[in-house]
Tab-separated table of C-alpha atoms in Angstrom:
chain	number	residue	atom	x	y	z
X	1	UNK	CA	18.896	26.656	-6.821
X	2	UNK	CA	18.999	24.218	-3.946
X	3	UNK	CA	19.905	20.727	-5.110
X	4	UNK	CA	17.935	17.930	-3.466
X	5	UNK	CA	17.693	14.215	-4.251
X	6	UNK	CA	15.099	13.311	-6.876
X	7	UNK	CA	13.552	10.847	-4.437
X	8	UNK	CA	12.655	13.809	-2.204
X	9	UNK	CA	10.899	15.417	-5.146
X	10	UNK	CA	9.088	12.167	-5.875
X	11	UNK	CA	7.892	11.915	-2.272
X	12	UNK	CA	6.682	15.497	-2.269
X	13	UNK	CA	4.895	15.045	-5.600
X	14	UNK	CA	3.219	11.863	-4.359
X	15	UNK	CA	2.074	13.688	-1.225
X	16	UNK	CA	0.558	16.479	-3.330
X	17	UNK	CA	-1.061	14.089	-5.798
X	18	UNK	CA	-2.581	12.172	-2.891
X	19	UNK	CA	-5.313	14.788	-2.662
X	20	UNK	CA	-6.913	12.904	-5.541
X	21	UNK	CA	-8.802	9.972	-3.991
X	22	UNK	CA	-8.036	7.800	-7.030
X	23	UNK	CA	-4.307	7.850	-6.217
X	24	UNK	CA	-2.978	4.778	-4.411
X	25	UNK	CA	0.630	3.886	-3.653
X	26	UNK	CA	2.360	0.516	-3.409
X	27	UNK	CA	5.807	-0.056	-1.965
X	28	UNK	CA	8.298	-2.902	-2.131
X	29	UNK	CA	9.943	-2.721	1.294
X	30	UNK	CA	11.871	0.514	0.604
X	31	UNK	CA	9.047	2.953	1.295
X	32	UNK	CA	11.037	5.400	3.428
X	33	UNK	CA	14.135	5.121	1.252
X	34	UNK	CA	12.343	6.465	-1.820
X	35	UNK	CA	10.134	8.778	0.245
X	36	UNK	CA	6.831	7.078	-0.551
X	37	UNK	CA	5.988	7.406	3.142
X	38	UNK	CA	5.297	11.106	2.514
X	39	UNK	CA	2.058	9.979	0.846
X	40	UNK	CA	0.541	9.196	4.246
X	41	UNK	CA	2.936	10.638	6.875
X	42	UNK	CA	1.052	13.936	7.255
X	43	UNK	CA	-2.239	12.441	6.136
X	44	UNK	CA	-3.068	9.354	8.243
X	45	UNK	CA	-6.418	9.034	6.463
X	46	UNK	CA	-4.448	7.995	3.371
X	47	UNK	CA	-2.922	4.962	5.096
X	48	UNK	CA	-5.732	2.825	3.666
X	49	UNK	CA	-4.575	3.840	0.169
X	50	UNK	CA	-0.996	2.687	0.726
X	51	UNK	CA	-0.038	-0.966	0.349
X	52	UNK	CA	3.295	-2.365	1.501
X	53	UNK	CA	3.762	-5.455	-0.650
X	54	UNK	CA	7.249	-6.397	0.537
X	55	UNK	CA	10.127	-7.611	-1.589
X	56	UNK	CA	7.803	-8.817	-4.335
X	57	UNK	CA	7.840	-6.384	-7.246
X	58	UNK	CA	6.006	-8.759	-9.585
X	59	UNK	CA	3.186	-9.173	-7.078
X	60	UNK	CA	3.130	-5.411	-6.536
X	61	UNK	CA	2.630	-4.880	-10.270
X	62	UNK	CA	-0.192	-7.422	-10.406
X	63	UNK	CA	-1.968	-5.727	-7.474
X	64	UNK	CA	-1.443	-2.313	-9.115
X	65	UNK	CA	-2.905	-3.643	-12.371
X	66	UNK	CA	-6.024	-4.820	-10.576
X	67	UNK	CA	-6.401	-1.453	-8.862
X	68	UNK	CA	-5.934	0.351	-12.189
X	69	UNK	CA	-8.558	-1.875	-13.803
X	70	UNK	CA	-10.984	-0.676	-11.128
X	71	UNK	CA	-10.262	3.012	-11.783
X	72	UNK	CA	-7.476	3.747	-9.306
X	73	UNK	CA	-4.179	5.378	-10.338
X	74	UNK	CA	-1.445	3.305	-8.683
X	75	UNK	CA	2.105	4.508	-8.104
X	76	UNK	CA	4.554	1.662	-7.536
X	77	UNK	CA	8.107	2.129	-6.363
X	78	UNK	CA	11.231	0.038	-5.951
X	79	UNK	CA	14.862	-0.100	-6.964
X	80	UNK	CA	15.253	0.170	-10.719
X	81	UNK	CA	16.947	-3.164	-11.227
X	82	UNK	CA	14.026	-5.005	-9.627
X	83	UNK	CA	11.033	-2.988	-10.815
X	84	UNK	CA	12.186	-3.011	-14.459
X	85	UNK	CA	14.172	-6.255	-14.681
X	86	UNK	CA	12.757	-8.978	-12.489
X	87	UNK	CA	9.319	-7.477	-12.997
X	88	UNK	CA	9.495	-7.054	-16.787
X	89	UNK	CA	7.052	-9.813	-17.734
X	90	UNK	CA	4.348	-8.505	-15.396
X	91	UNK	CA	4.801	-4.970	-16.716
X	92	UNK	CA	4.558	-6.235	-20.278
X	93	UNK	CA	1.576	-8.571	-19.932
X	94	UNK	CA	-0.546	-6.825	-17.309
X	95	UNK	CA	0.235	-3.104	-17.415
X	96	UNK	CA	1.290	-2.474	-21.022
X	97	UNK	CA	-0.855	-5.020	-22.840
X	98	UNK	CA	-3.972	-3.695	-21.101
X	99	UNK	CA	-2.773	-0.072	-21.271
X	100	UNK	CA	-3.385	0.400	-17.545
X	101	UNK	CA	-2.567	3.731	-15.938
X	102	UNK	CA	0.169	2.549	-13.553
X	103	UNK	CA	3.010	4.903	-12.605
X	104	UNK	CA	6.422	3.380	-11.872
X	105	UNK	CA	9.053	5.024	-9.674
X	106	UNK	CA	12.430	3.568	-10.539
X	107	UNK	CA	14.960	4.412	-7.798
X	108	UNK	CA	18.694	3.687	-7.704
X	109	UNK	CA	19.202	3.940	-11.437
X	110	UNK	CA	22.527	3.520	-13.175
X	111	UNK	CA	25.677	3.209	-11.107
X	112	UNK	CA	24.781	6.022	-8.719
X	113	UNK	CA	24.534	3.531	-5.848
X	114	UNK	CA	28.039	2.147	-5.963
X	115	UNK	CA	28.103	1.221	-2.288
X	116	UNK	CA	25.086	-1.066	-2.702
X	117	UNK	CA	26.936	-3.150	-5.269
X	118	UNK	CA	26.233	-4.542	-8.713
X	119	UNK	CA	23.042	-6.327	-7.638
X	120	UNK	CA	21.384	-2.937	-7.060
X	121	UNK	CA	22.721	-1.096	-10.119
X	122	UNK	CA	20.204	-0.676	-12.924
X	123	UNK	CA	22.233	-0.195	-16.079
X	124	UNK	CA	19.481	-1.422	-18.379
X	125	UNK	CA	16.339	-0.048	-16.724
X	126	UNK	CA	15.518	2.398	-19.511
X	127	UNK	CA	16.260	-0.084	-22.293
X	128	UNK	CA	14.128	-2.731	-20.539
X	129	UNK	CA	11.089	-0.464	-20.773
X	130	UNK	CA	11.754	1.552	-23.918
X	131	UNK	CA	10.188	-0.834	-26.437
X	132	UNK	CA	7.190	-1.937	-24.399
X	133	UNK	CA	3.880	-0.897	-25.977
X	134	UNK	CA	1.959	1.839	-24.146
X	135	UNK	CA	4.991	2.590	-21.954
X	136	UNK	CA	5.947	6.247	-21.584
X	137	UNK	CA	9.293	7.047	-19.961
X	138	UNK	CA	10.219	10.210	-18.106
X	139	UNK	CA	13.646	10.598	-16.559
X	140	UNK	CA	13.581	13.121	-13.747
X	141	UNK	CA	17.121	14.415	-13.421
X	142	UNK	CA	16.539	16.939	-10.678
X	143	UNK	CA	13.811	17.780	-8.205
X	144	UNK	CA	13.193	21.190	-9.744
X	145	UNK	CA	11.748	19.511	-12.866
X	146	UNK	CA	9.048	17.944	-10.704
X	147	UNK	CA	7.638	21.393	-10.079
């Protein structure tokens, strides 16, 4: 079995899922880092279904909620510490409360990113989301599980 980073598996899965016109993707300034660019790299016609929000995870979640309300299936992605911590209130009150179908890609979890320092380590990402209503957590530990 060839071991590859889970972010590669996420990018490949997002590319495959992109065949569904309801799928949209939103990034928070780390699109290439977590391989979200695969969604549109080989499919330029999908560029209008990708939104680069910038370093604004809370805003990204609010945009995703609006898209979900209108029938889209948004995938949002950022570093775990920001998408689950700083963004917790928006997840709780817009995504979970309304039971919107928003998918969250949480990259750089735990202490696996030592070189990036404590500000980028998400030690509490799972516990931040665990008790939210209508939140379902899946922890992908290797790319082969994506298949």
